[in-house]
PDB file of C-alpha atoms in Angstrom:
ATOM      1  CA  UNK A   1     -14.491 139.696 -79.043  1.00  0.00           C
ATOM      2  CA  UNK A   2     -16.006 136.232 -79.509  1.00  0.00           C
ATOM      3  CA  UNK A   3     -19.662 136.020 -80.455  1.00  0.00           C
ATOM      4  CA  UNK A   4     -20.379 132.875 -78.458  1.00  0.00           C
ATOM      5  CA  UNK A   5     -20.323 132.129 -74.743  1.00  0.00           C
ATOM      6  CA  UNK A   6     -19.910 128.415 -75.547  1.00  0.00           C
ATOM      7  CA  UNK A   7     -18.970 126.489 -78.676  1.00  0.00           C
ATOM      8  CA  UNK A   8     -19.193 122.700 -78.770  1.00  0.00           C
ATOM      9  CA  UNK A   9     -17.865 120.959 -81.888  1.00  0.00           C
ATOM     10  CA  UNK A  10     -18.208 117.235 -82.672  1.00  0.00           C
ATOM     11  CA  UNK A  11     -18.380 116.265 -79.012  1.00  0.00           C
ATOM     12  CA  UNK A  12     -18.143 112.477 -78.737  1.00  0.00           C
ATOM     13  CA  UNK A  13     -17.974 110.043 -75.821  1.00  0.00           C
ATOM     14  CA  UNK A  14     -17.271 106.369 -76.361  1.00  0.00           C
ATOM     15  CA  UNK A  15     -17.020 103.708 -73.633  1.00  0.00           C
ATOM     16  CA  UNK A  16     -15.542 100.560 -75.102  1.00  0.00           C
ATOM     17  CA  UNK A  17     -17.347 100.072 -78.404  1.00  0.00           C
ATOM     18  CA  UNK A  18     -20.495 101.875 -77.225  1.00  0.00           C
ATOM     19  CA  UNK A  19     -21.147 105.439 -78.400  1.00  0.00           C
ATOM     20  CA  UNK A  20     -22.723 107.418 -75.535  1.00  0.00           C
ATOM     21  CA  UNK A  21     -22.572 110.821 -77.283  1.00  0.00           C
ATOM     22  CA  UNK A  22     -21.939 111.157 -81.004  1.00  0.00           C
ATOM     23  CA  UNK A  23     -20.713 114.275 -82.858  1.00  0.00           C
ATOM     24  CA  UNK A  24     -22.744 116.867 -80.938  1.00  0.00           C
ATOM     25  CA  UNK A  25     -22.243 120.435 -82.184  1.00  0.00           C
ATOM     26  CA  UNK A  26     -23.940 123.641 -81.016  1.00  0.00           C
ATOM     27  CA  UNK A  27     -23.178 127.237 -80.007  1.00  0.00           C
ATOM     28  CA  UNK A  28     -24.654 129.373 -77.230  1.00  0.00           C
ATOM     29  CA  UNK A  29     -24.931 133.083 -77.882  1.00  0.00           C
ATOM     30  CA  UNK A  30     -24.095 135.624 -75.222  1.00  0.00           C
ATOM     31  CA  UNK A  31     -27.041 136.571 -73.051  1.00  0.00           C
ATOM     32  CA  UNK A  32     -29.346 133.654 -73.867  1.00  0.00           C
ATOM     33  CA  UNK A  33     -30.771 130.596 -72.125  1.00  0.00           C
ATOM     34  CA  UNK A  34     -30.113 127.469 -74.182  1.00  0.00           C
ATOM     35  CA  UNK A  35     -31.872 124.216 -73.328  1.00  0.00           C
ATOM     36  CA  UNK A  36     -30.794 120.613 -73.842  1.00  0.00           C
ATOM     37  CA  UNK A  37     -33.975 118.540 -74.076  1.00  0.00           C
ATOM     38  CA  UNK A  38     -34.321 114.809 -74.103  1.00  0.00           C
ATOM     39  CA  UNK A  39     -35.542 111.807 -72.128  1.00  0.00           C
ATOM     40  CA  UNK A  40     -33.571 110.441 -69.204  1.00  0.00           C
ATOM     41  CA  UNK A  41     -30.560 108.540 -70.525  1.00  0.00           C
ATOM     42  CA  UNK A  42     -30.377 110.518 -73.784  1.00  0.00           C
ATOM     43  CA  UNK A  43     -26.874 111.807 -73.011  1.00  0.00           C
ATOM     44  CA  UNK A  44     -27.590 115.315 -71.693  1.00  0.00           C
ATOM     45  CA  UNK A  45     -25.670 114.896 -68.436  1.00  0.00           C
ATOM     46  CA  UNK A  46     -22.757 113.236 -70.254  1.00  0.00           C
ATOM     47  CA  UNK A  47     -22.517 116.257 -72.578  1.00  0.00           C
ATOM     48  CA  UNK A  48     -22.511 118.652 -69.623  1.00  0.00           C
ATOM     49  CA  UNK A  49     -19.923 116.595 -67.737  1.00  0.00           C
ATOM     50  CA  UNK A  50     -17.611 116.717 -70.753  1.00  0.00           C
ATOM     51  CA  UNK A  51     -18.064 120.494 -71.106  1.00  0.00           C
ATOM     52  CA  UNK A  52     -17.146 121.124 -67.456  1.00  0.00           C
ATOM     53  CA  UNK A  53     -14.341 118.511 -67.652  1.00  0.00           C
ATOM     54  CA  UNK A  54     -15.765 116.124 -65.062  1.00  0.00           C
ATOM     55  CA  UNK A  55     -15.219 113.326 -67.592  1.00  0.00           C
ATOM     56  CA  UNK A  56     -12.879 113.123 -70.571  1.00  0.00           C
ATOM     57  CA  UNK A  57     -14.018 113.567 -74.160  1.00  0.00           C
ATOM     58  CA  UNK A  58     -13.276 110.845 -76.692  1.00  0.00           C
ATOM     59  CA  UNK A  59     -13.325 113.444 -79.454  1.00  0.00           C
ATOM     60  CA  UNK A  60     -14.445 117.022 -79.961  1.00  0.00           C
ATOM     61  CA  UNK A  61     -13.651 120.583 -79.039  1.00  0.00           C
ATOM     62  CA  UNK A  62     -15.046 122.911 -76.359  1.00  0.00           C
ATOM     63  CA  UNK A  63     -14.476 126.679 -76.496  1.00  0.00           C
ATOM     64  CA  UNK A  64     -15.752 128.826 -73.620  1.00  0.00           C
ATOM     65  CA  UNK A  65     -15.943 132.579 -74.235  1.00  0.00           C
ATOM     66  CA  UNK A  66     -13.079 132.290 -76.733  1.00  0.00           C
ATOM     67  CA  UNK A  67     -10.888 130.010 -74.574  1.00  0.00           C
ATOM     68  CA  UNK A  68     -10.174 126.528 -75.927  1.00  0.00           C
ATOM     69  CA  UNK A  69     -10.598 124.012 -73.093  1.00  0.00           C
ATOM     70  CA  UNK A  70      -7.561 122.018 -74.289  1.00  0.00           C
ATOM     71  CA  UNK A  71      -5.208 124.925 -74.957  1.00  0.00           C
ATOM     72  CA  UNK A  72      -6.257 127.368 -72.165  1.00  0.00           C
ATOM     73  CA  UNK A  73      -7.756 125.110 -69.528  1.00  0.00           C
ATOM     74  CA  UNK A  74      -7.544 127.491 -66.561  1.00  0.00           C
ATOM     75  CA  UNK A  75      -8.938 130.468 -68.466  1.00  0.00           C
ATOM     76  CA  UNK A  76     -11.733 128.352 -69.963  1.00  0.00           C
ATOM     77  CA  UNK A  77     -12.781 126.861 -66.621  1.00  0.00           C
ATOM     78  CA  UNK A  78     -12.702 130.328 -65.060  1.00  0.00           C
ATOM     79  CA  UNK A  79     -15.549 131.290 -67.426  1.00  0.00           C
ATOM     80  CA  UNK A  80     -17.839 128.496 -66.146  1.00  0.00           C
ATOM     81  CA  UNK A  81     -20.202 128.411 -63.195  1.00  0.00           C
ATOM     82  CA  UNK A  82     -21.922 125.033 -62.881  1.00  0.00           C
ATOM     83  CA  UNK A  83     -24.396 123.008 -60.872  1.00  0.00           C
ATOM     84  CA  UNK A  84     -24.336 119.369 -61.933  1.00  0.00           C
ATOM     85  CA  UNK A  85     -27.073 117.470 -60.104  1.00  0.00           C
ATOM     86  CA  UNK A  86     -28.049 118.828 -56.669  1.00  0.00           C
ATOM     87  CA  UNK A  87     -25.703 121.396 -55.085  1.00  0.00           C
ATOM     88  CA  UNK A  88     -23.970 120.093 -51.930  1.00  0.00           C
ATOM     89  CA  UNK A  89     -23.069 122.258 -48.928  1.00  0.00           C
ATOM     90  CA  UNK A  90     -21.893 121.894 -45.357  1.00  0.00           C
ATOM     91  CA  UNK A  91     -25.289 121.753 -43.667  1.00  0.00           C
ATOM     92  CA  UNK A  92     -23.943 122.620 -40.202  1.00  0.00           C
ATOM     93  CA  UNK A  93     -22.545 125.911 -41.556  1.00  0.00           C
ATOM     94  CA  UNK A  94     -24.491 129.009 -42.546  1.00  0.00           C
ATOM     95  CA  UNK A  95     -25.054 129.951 -46.171  1.00  0.00           C
ATOM     96  CA  UNK A  96     -22.577 132.812 -45.733  1.00  0.00           C
ATOM     97  CA  UNK A  97     -19.835 130.565 -44.333  1.00  0.00           C
ATOM     98  CA  UNK A  98     -20.366 128.107 -47.195  1.00  0.00           C
ATOM     99  CA  UNK A  99     -19.995 130.891 -49.761  1.00  0.00           C
ATOM    100  CA  UNK A 100     -16.877 132.242 -48.054  1.00  0.00           C
ATOM    101  CA  UNK A 101     -15.427 128.728 -48.113  1.00  0.00           C
ATOM    102  CA  UNK A 102     -16.009 128.572 -51.881  1.00  0.00           C
ATOM    103  CA  UNK A 103     -14.562 132.078 -52.249  1.00  0.00           C
ATOM    104  CA  UNK A 104     -11.224 130.796 -51.012  1.00  0.00           C
ATOM    105  CA  UNK A 105     -11.264 128.025 -53.657  1.00  0.00           C
ATOM    106  CA  UNK A 106     -12.393 130.195 -56.575  1.00  0.00           C
ATOM    107  CA  UNK A 107     -10.251 130.327 -59.713  1.00  0.00           C
ATOM    108  CA  UNK A 108     -10.510 134.136 -59.633  1.00  0.00           C
ATOM    109  CA  UNK A 109     -10.262 136.517 -56.711  1.00  0.00           C
ATOM    110  CA  UNK A 110     -13.714 137.313 -55.300  1.00  0.00           C
ATOM    111  CA  UNK A 111     -14.289 140.588 -53.463  1.00  0.00           C
ATOM    112  CA  UNK A 112     -16.593 141.101 -50.486  1.00  0.00           C
ATOM    113  CA  UNK A 113     -18.634 143.442 -52.686  1.00  0.00           C
ATOM    114  CA  UNK A 114     -19.107 140.627 -55.226  1.00  0.00           C
ATOM    115  CA  UNK A 115     -20.198 138.260 -52.437  1.00  0.00           C
ATOM    116  CA  UNK A 116     -22.855 140.723 -51.250  1.00  0.00           C
ATOM    117  CA  UNK A 117     -23.971 141.370 -54.834  1.00  0.00           C
ATOM    118  CA  UNK A 118     -24.499 137.662 -55.542  1.00  0.00           C
ATOM    119  CA  UNK A 119     -26.437 137.145 -52.312  1.00  0.00           C
ATOM    120  CA  UNK A 120     -28.777 139.989 -53.282  1.00  0.00           C
ATOM    121  CA  UNK A 121     -29.072 138.637 -56.802  1.00  0.00           C
ATOM    122  CA  UNK A 122     -30.431 135.274 -55.643  1.00  0.00           C
ATOM    123  CA  UNK A 123     -32.608 136.824 -52.931  1.00  0.00           C
ATOM    124  CA  UNK A 124     -31.020 135.187 -49.870  1.00  0.00           C
ATOM    125  CA  UNK A 125     -30.287 138.326 -47.813  1.00  0.00           C
ATOM    126  CA  UNK A 126     -32.683 137.329 -45.030  1.00  0.00           C
ATOM    127  CA  UNK A 127     -31.492 133.720 -44.740  1.00  0.00           C
ATOM    128  CA  UNK A 128     -27.787 133.899 -45.556  1.00  0.00           C
ATOM    129  CA  UNK A 129     -26.683 133.670 -41.891  1.00  0.00           C
ATOM    130  CA  UNK A 130     -28.920 130.673 -41.150  1.00  0.00           C
ATOM    131  CA  UNK A 131     -27.526 127.140 -41.188  1.00  0.00           C
ATOM    132  CA  UNK A 132     -28.001 125.386 -44.520  1.00  0.00           C
ATOM    133  CA  UNK A 133     -29.811 122.490 -42.852  1.00  0.00           C
ATOM    134  CA  UNK A 134     -32.724 124.884 -42.247  1.00  0.00           C
ATOM    135  CA  UNK A 135     -32.963 125.781 -45.962  1.00  0.00           C
ATOM    136  CA  UNK A 136     -35.709 124.507 -48.239  1.00  0.00           C
ATOM    137  CA  UNK A 137     -34.665 122.771 -51.469  1.00  0.00           C
ATOM    138  CA  UNK A 138     -35.419 125.963 -53.383  1.00  0.00           C
ATOM    139  CA  UNK A 139     -33.188 127.991 -51.072  1.00  0.00           C
ATOM    140  CA  UNK A 140     -30.363 125.463 -51.477  1.00  0.00           C
ATOM    141  CA  UNK A 141     -30.741 125.731 -55.249  1.00  0.00           C
ATOM    142  CA  UNK A 142     -30.441 129.513 -55.005  1.00  0.00           C
ATOM    143  CA  UNK A 143     -27.390 129.147 -52.773  1.00  0.00           C
ATOM    144  CA  UNK A 144     -25.950 126.833 -55.423  1.00  0.00           C
ATOM    145  CA  UNK A 145     -26.480 129.494 -58.078  1.00  0.00           C
ATOM    146  CA  UNK A 146     -24.811 132.069 -55.804  1.00  0.00           C
ATOM    147  CA  UNK A 147     -21.790 129.789 -55.362  1.00  0.00           C
ATOM    148  CA  UNK A 148     -21.601 129.194 -59.134  1.00  0.00           C
ATOM    149  CA  UNK A 149     -21.717 132.964 -59.810  1.00  0.00           C
ATOM    150  CA  UNK A 150     -19.139 134.064 -57.235  1.00  0.00           C
ATOM    151  CA  UNK A 151     -16.225 134.276 -59.677  1.00  0.00           C
ATOM    152  CA  UNK A 152     -18.273 136.186 -62.326  1.00  0.00           C
ATOM    153  CA  UNK A 153     -18.469 133.450 -64.985  1.00  0.00           C
ATOM    154  CA  UNK A 154     -19.679 134.194 -68.508  1.00  0.00           C
ATOM    155  CA  UNK A 155     -21.794 131.047 -68.664  1.00  0.00           C
ATOM    156  CA  UNK A 156     -23.853 129.194 -66.057  1.00  0.00           C
ATOM    157  CA  UNK A 157     -24.340 125.458 -66.683  1.00  0.00           C
ATOM    158  CA  UNK A 158     -27.214 123.708 -64.908  1.00  0.00           C
ATOM    159  CA  UNK A 159     -28.147 120.021 -65.077  1.00  0.00           C
ATOM    160  CA  UNK A 160     -31.804 119.350 -64.189  1.00  0.00           C
ATOM    161  CA  UNK A 161     -31.910 122.400 -61.866  1.00  0.00           C
ATOM    162  CA  UNK A 162     -35.630 122.242 -61.016  1.00  0.00           C
ATOM    163  CA  UNK A 163     -35.696 118.615 -59.829  1.00  0.00           C
ATOM    164  CA  UNK A 164     -37.610 118.441 -56.554  1.00  0.00           C
ATOM    165  CA  UNK A 165     -38.737 122.070 -56.582  1.00  0.00           C
ATOM    166  CA  UNK A 166     -42.394 122.926 -56.009  1.00  0.00           C
ATOM    167  CA  UNK A 167     -44.211 125.126 -58.582  1.00  0.00           C
ATOM    168  CA  UNK A 168     -43.423 128.323 -56.659  1.00  0.00           C
ATOM    169  CA  UNK A 169     -39.760 127.391 -56.381  1.00  0.00           C
ATOM    170  CA  UNK A 170     -39.582 126.581 -60.099  1.00  0.00           C
ATOM    171  CA  UNK A 171     -41.084 129.942 -61.019  1.00  0.00           C
ATOM    172  CA  UNK A 172     -38.711 131.819 -58.707  1.00  0.00           C
ATOM    173  CA  UNK A 173     -35.753 129.918 -60.142  1.00  0.00           C
ATOM    174  CA  UNK A 174     -36.865 130.759 -63.676  1.00  0.00           C
ATOM    175  CA  UNK A 175     -37.131 134.439 -62.753  1.00  0.00           C
ATOM    176  CA  UNK A 176     -33.600 134.409 -61.285  1.00  0.00           C
ATOM    177  CA  UNK A 177     -32.208 132.932 -64.500  1.00  0.00           C
ATOM    178  CA  UNK A 178     -33.874 135.615 -66.604  1.00  0.00           C
ATOM    179  CA  UNK A 179     -32.425 138.272 -64.287  1.00  0.00           C
ATOM    180  CA  UNK A 180     -28.955 136.797 -64.824  1.00  0.00           C
ATOM    181  CA  UNK A 181     -29.395 136.765 -68.597  1.00  0.00           C
ATOM    182  CA  UNK A 182     -30.457 140.415 -68.517  1.00  0.00           C
ATOM    183  CA  UNK A 183     -27.055 141.112 -66.924  1.00  0.00           C
ATOM    184  CA  UNK A 184     -25.265 139.402 -69.837  1.00  0.00           C
ATOM    185  CA  UNK A 185     -24.700 135.914 -68.427  1.00  0.00           C
ATOM    186  CA  UNK A 186     -25.475 132.955 -70.707  1.00  0.00           C
ATOM    187  CA  UNK A 187     -27.136 129.807 -69.389  1.00  0.00           C
ATOM    188  CA  UNK A 188     -27.000 126.193 -70.551  1.00  0.00           C
ATOM    189  CA  UNK A 189     -29.714 124.149 -68.868  1.00  0.00           C
ATOM    190  CA  UNK A 190     -30.699 120.512 -69.348  1.00  0.00           C
ATOM    191  CA  UNK A 191     -34.065 119.021 -68.477  1.00  0.00           C
ATOM    192  CA  UNK A 192     -36.727 116.517 -69.481  1.00  0.00           C
ATOM    193  CA  UNK A 193     -39.513 118.832 -68.202  1.00  0.00           C
ATOM    194  CA  UNK A 194     -40.727 120.288 -71.484  1.00  0.00           C
ATOM    195  CA  UNK A 195     -43.287 122.675 -70.000  1.00  0.00           C
ATOM    196  CA  UNK A 196     -40.660 124.362 -67.844  1.00  0.00           C
ATOM    197  CA  UNK A 197     -38.097 124.564 -70.644  1.00  0.00           C
ATOM    198  CA  UNK A 198     -40.688 126.213 -72.884  1.00  0.00           C
ATOM    199  CA  UNK A 199     -41.062 129.039 -70.359  1.00  0.00           C
ATOM    200  CA  UNK A 200     -37.354 129.255 -69.575  1.00  0.00           C
ATOM    201  CA  UNK A 201     -35.340 128.984 -72.792  1.00  0.00           C
ATOM    202  CA  UNK A 202     -34.617 131.184 -75.809  1.00  0.00           C
ATOM    203  CA  UNK A 203     -33.344 128.268 -77.930  1.00  0.00           C
ATOM    204  CA  UNK A 204     -33.296 124.518 -77.502  1.00  0.00           C
ATOM    205  CA  UNK A 205     -31.653 121.382 -78.848  1.00  0.00           C
ATOM    206  CA  UNK A 206     -33.108 117.884 -78.724  1.00  0.00           C
ATOM    207  CA  UNK A 207     -30.780 115.065 -77.692  1.00  0.00           C
ATOM    208  CA  UNK A 208     -31.802 111.501 -78.524  1.00  0.00           C
ATOM    209  CA  UNK A 209     -29.637 108.431 -77.956  1.00  0.00           C
ATOM    210  CA  UNK A 210     -26.553 110.626 -77.725  1.00  0.00           C
ATOM    211  CA  UNK A 211     -27.238 112.533 -80.951  1.00  0.00           C
ATOM    212  CA  UNK A 212     -28.370 116.117 -81.485  1.00  0.00           C
ATOM    213  CA  UNK A 213     -31.437 115.718 -83.722  1.00  0.00           C
ATOM    214  CA  UNK A 214     -32.899 119.240 -83.785  1.00  0.00           C
ATOM    215  CA  UNK A 215     -32.059 122.803 -82.808  1.00  0.00           C
ATOM    216  CA  UNK A 216     -34.198 125.955 -83.103  1.00  0.00           C
ATOM    217  CA  UNK A 217     -35.480 129.056 -81.362  1.00  0.00           C
ATOM    218  CA  UNK A 218     -38.257 128.467 -78.876  1.00  0.00           C
ATOM    219  CA  UNK A 219     -40.705 130.738 -80.721  1.00  0.00           C
ATOM    220  CA  UNK A 220     -39.617 129.733 -84.228  1.00  0.00           C
ATOM    221  CA  UNK A 221     -42.522 127.510 -85.208  1.00  0.00           C
ATOM    222  CA  UNK A 222     -45.041 129.648 -83.356  1.00  0.00           C
ATOM    223  CA  UNK A 223     -44.575 132.635 -85.687  1.00  0.00           C
ATOM    224  CA  UNK A 224     -47.027 132.212 -88.509  1.00  0.00           C
ATOM    225  CA  UNK A 225     -45.950 133.370 -91.962  1.00  0.00           C
ATOM    226  CA  UNK A 226     -48.402 134.151 -94.764  1.00  0.00           C
ATOM    227  CA  UNK A 227     -47.738 130.768 -96.385  1.00  0.00           C
ATOM    228  CA  UNK A 228     -47.671 128.599 -93.252  1.00  0.00           C
ATOM    229  CA  UNK A 229     -50.747 126.582 -92.373  1.00  0.00           C
ATOM    230  CA  UNK A 230     -51.659 126.515 -88.713  1.00  0.00           C
ATOM    231  CA  UNK A 231     -54.669 125.362 -86.757  1.00  0.00           C
ATOM    232  CA  UNK A 232     -57.184 128.171 -86.212  1.00  0.00           C
ATOM    233  CA  UNK A 233     -60.162 128.335 -83.851  1.00  0.00           C
ATOM    234  CA  UNK A 234     -63.360 130.187 -84.810  1.00  0.00           C
ATOM    235  CA  UNK A 235     -66.046 131.094 -82.286  1.00  0.00           C
ATOM    236  CA  UNK A 236     -69.280 131.766 -84.170  1.00  0.00           C
ATOM    237  CA  UNK A 237     -72.985 131.707 -83.348  1.00  0.00           C
ATOM    238  CA  UNK A 238     -73.664 128.669 -85.597  1.00  0.00           C
ATOM    239  CA  UNK A 239     -70.724 126.274 -85.835  1.00  0.00           C
ATOM    240  CA  UNK A 240     -72.580 123.696 -87.962  1.00  0.00           C
ATOM    241  CA  UNK A 241     -73.416 126.277 -90.634  1.00  0.00           C
ATOM    242  CA  UNK A 242     -69.848 127.656 -90.510  1.00  0.00           C
ATOM    243  CA  UNK A 243     -68.434 124.144 -90.908  1.00  0.00           C
ATOM    244  CA  UNK A 244     -70.626 123.445 -93.946  1.00  0.00           C
ATOM    245  CA  UNK A 245     -69.610 126.756 -95.530  1.00  0.00           C
ATOM    246  CA  UNK A 246     -65.922 125.842 -95.226  1.00  0.00           C
ATOM    247  CA  UNK A 247     -66.567 122.396 -96.720  1.00  0.00           C
ATOM    248  CA  UNK A 248     -68.623 123.780 -99.625  1.00  0.00           C
ATOM    249  CA  UNK A 249     -65.973 126.406-100.445  1.00  0.00           C
ATOM    250  CA  UNK A 250     -63.120 123.953 -99.818  1.00  0.00           C
ATOM    251  CA  UNK A 251     -61.466 126.318 -97.333  1.00  0.00           C
ATOM    252  CA  UNK A 252     -58.985 124.890 -94.829  1.00  0.00           C
ATOM    253  CA  UNK A 253     -57.940 121.374 -93.893  1.00  0.00           C
ATOM    254  CA  UNK A 254     -58.543 119.108 -90.898  1.00  0.00           C
ATOM    255  CA  UNK A 255     -61.878 120.826 -90.269  1.00  0.00           C
ATOM    256  CA  UNK A 256     -63.768 119.831 -87.131  1.00  0.00           C
ATOM    257  CA  UNK A 257     -66.309 121.075 -84.587  1.00  0.00           C
ATOM    258  CA  UNK A 258     -65.373 120.486 -80.985  1.00  0.00           C
ATOM    259  CA  UNK A 259     -66.960 121.772 -77.766  1.00  0.00           C
ATOM    260  CA  UNK A 260     -68.834 124.491 -79.600  1.00  0.00           C
ATOM    261  CA  UNK A 261     -65.837 125.795 -81.564  1.00  0.00           C
ATOM    262  CA  UNK A 262     -64.856 125.348 -85.193  1.00  0.00           C
ATOM    263  CA  UNK A 263     -61.257 124.347 -85.941  1.00  0.00           C
ATOM    264  CA  UNK A 264     -59.422 124.231 -89.257  1.00  0.00           C
ATOM    265  CA  UNK A 265     -55.855 124.277 -90.542  1.00  0.00           C
ATOM    266  CA  UNK A 266     -55.250 127.208 -92.911  1.00  0.00           C
ATOM    267  CA  UNK A 267     -52.860 129.996 -93.847  1.00  0.00           C
ATOM    268  CA  UNK A 268     -53.477 133.681 -93.078  1.00  0.00           C
ATOM    269  CA  UNK A 269     -55.066 134.500 -96.440  1.00  0.00           C
ATOM    270  CA  UNK A 270     -57.510 131.632 -96.045  1.00  0.00           C
ATOM    271  CA  UNK A 271     -58.398 132.824 -92.536  1.00  0.00           C
ATOM    272  CA  UNK A 272     -59.369 136.215 -93.983  1.00  0.00           C
ATOM    273  CA  UNK A 273     -61.457 134.550 -96.719  1.00  0.00           C
ATOM    274  CA  UNK A 274     -63.194 132.327 -94.166  1.00  0.00           C
ATOM    275  CA  UNK A 275     -64.058 135.343 -92.038  1.00  0.00           C
ATOM    276  CA  UNK A 276     -65.516 137.190 -95.063  1.00  0.00           C
ATOM    277  CA  UNK A 277     -67.508 134.065 -95.954  1.00  0.00           C
ATOM    278  CA  UNK A 278     -69.017 133.834 -92.469  1.00  0.00           C
ATOM    279  CA  UNK A 279     -69.934 137.519 -92.322  1.00  0.00           C
ATOM    280  CA  UNK A 280     -71.480 137.515 -95.815  1.00  0.00           C
ATOM    281  CA  UNK A 281     -73.690 134.618 -94.711  1.00  0.00           C
ATOM    282  CA  UNK A 282     -74.913 136.550 -91.636  1.00  0.00           C
ATOM    283  CA  UNK A 283     -72.886 134.579 -89.089  1.00  0.00           C
ATOM    284  CA  UNK A 284     -71.661 136.364 -85.968  1.00  0.00           C
ATOM    285  CA  UNK A 285     -67.877 135.901 -85.569  1.00  0.00           C
ATOM    286  CA  UNK A 286     -66.905 136.392 -81.925  1.00  0.00           C
ATOM    287  CA  UNK A 287     -63.297 135.236 -81.993  1.00  0.00           C
ATOM    288  CA  UNK A 288     -60.566 134.010 -84.338  1.00  0.00           C
ATOM    289  CA  UNK A 289     -57.390 132.677 -82.716  1.00  0.00           C
ATOM    290  CA  UNK A 290     -54.356 130.649 -83.756  1.00  0.00           C
ATOM    291  CA  UNK A 291     -53.669 127.527 -81.729  1.00  0.00           C
ATOM    292  CA  UNK A 292     -50.137 127.795 -80.395  1.00  0.00           C
ATOM    293  CA  UNK A 293     -48.074 124.644 -80.811  1.00  0.00           C
ATOM    294  CA  UNK A 294     -46.629 123.667 -77.437  1.00  0.00           C
ATOM    295  CA  UNK A 295     -43.048 122.526 -76.982  1.00  0.00           C
ATOM    296  CA  UNK A 296     -44.416 119.105 -76.064  1.00  0.00           C
ATOM    297  CA  UNK A 297     -46.254 118.912 -79.418  1.00  0.00           C
ATOM    298  CA  UNK A 298     -43.142 120.026 -81.294  1.00  0.00           C
ATOM    299  CA  UNK A 299     -40.920 117.614 -79.346  1.00  0.00           C
ATOM    300  CA  UNK A 300     -43.188 114.660 -80.141  1.00  0.00           C
ATOM    301  CA  UNK A 301     -43.517 115.720 -83.788  1.00  0.00           C
ATOM    302  CA  UNK A 302     -39.738 116.031 -84.214  1.00  0.00           C
ATOM    303  CA  UNK A 303     -38.848 112.810 -82.377  1.00  0.00           C
ATOM    304  CA  UNK A 304     -41.567 110.789 -84.138  1.00  0.00           C
ATOM    305  CA  UNK A 305     -40.335 112.113 -87.500  1.00  0.00           C
ATOM    306  CA  UNK A 306     -36.783 111.021 -86.628  1.00  0.00           C
ATOM    307  CA  UNK A 307     -38.021 107.539 -85.675  1.00  0.00           C
ATOM    308  CA  UNK A 308     -39.937 107.193 -88.954  1.00  0.00           C
ATOM    309  CA  UNK A 309     -36.872 108.258 -90.973  1.00  0.00           C
ATOM    310  CA  UNK A 310     -34.684 105.745 -89.092  1.00  0.00           C
ATOM    311  CA  UNK A 311     -37.117 102.904 -89.822  1.00  0.00           C
ATOM    312  CA  UNK A 312     -37.321 103.652 -93.571  1.00  0.00           C
TER     313      UNK A 312
END
């Protein structure tokens, strides 16, 4: 059995002499949410459209749950459920009638039991017989997920799925995705909303000007090793004295006092030494905490580094 829900190798899209997407390669493991991050126009939607065969690839290979898109097109497409841009429905029909319409067009046979299961999964039991024109944007997004899941795909592909949703709708949508992943479905999601992707994804890739410039686990740089330096906050009863002690003992880097707290960049061993230093000098230490690097900070750090390397 294949390890990956999706494998993308050297995906390239060229229009005339212009490279829109260049040699993008990544894999999505089974049961994970994988994010494509990047500014508008970076090439995220083009990558997704090539994966779901809405546009042709210039070069590259796509394998979906072990099925090569070129060699086993029908089997490969049967593994995909997708929402590219906003889901569209017949607004004069009920949610149920829309889903039954899609059932008849599905690449795999869909049972009535599966229809009921999907409706429960996205939480539309109370509204499924109402006309779609009465649905909120969040409800239409959930109906779109239900439609994409009808044929039991192994991977769900979503392009900017939270556009237009209010904070409550975004949180509900995020919870639904995690529920799906817990049932073994993999998710590929693209967005430029870094704060939402940080809460949603297990791994992410950064796309810039059609190139994949970085890929890692969401919590990778937040786990502090013994050797890694990270910004630390100290809450003590005398920050000025604590600051001077660090300077005199040459402990930590980027030391500063801000809003009554002492900050410094140091590894774990140095944190322990700083704490011992404070206590031995009769300072009261109320709190020591590591400052978590946000996805926005990491995104800016990675993209700025790439720009510097390009300009050298």
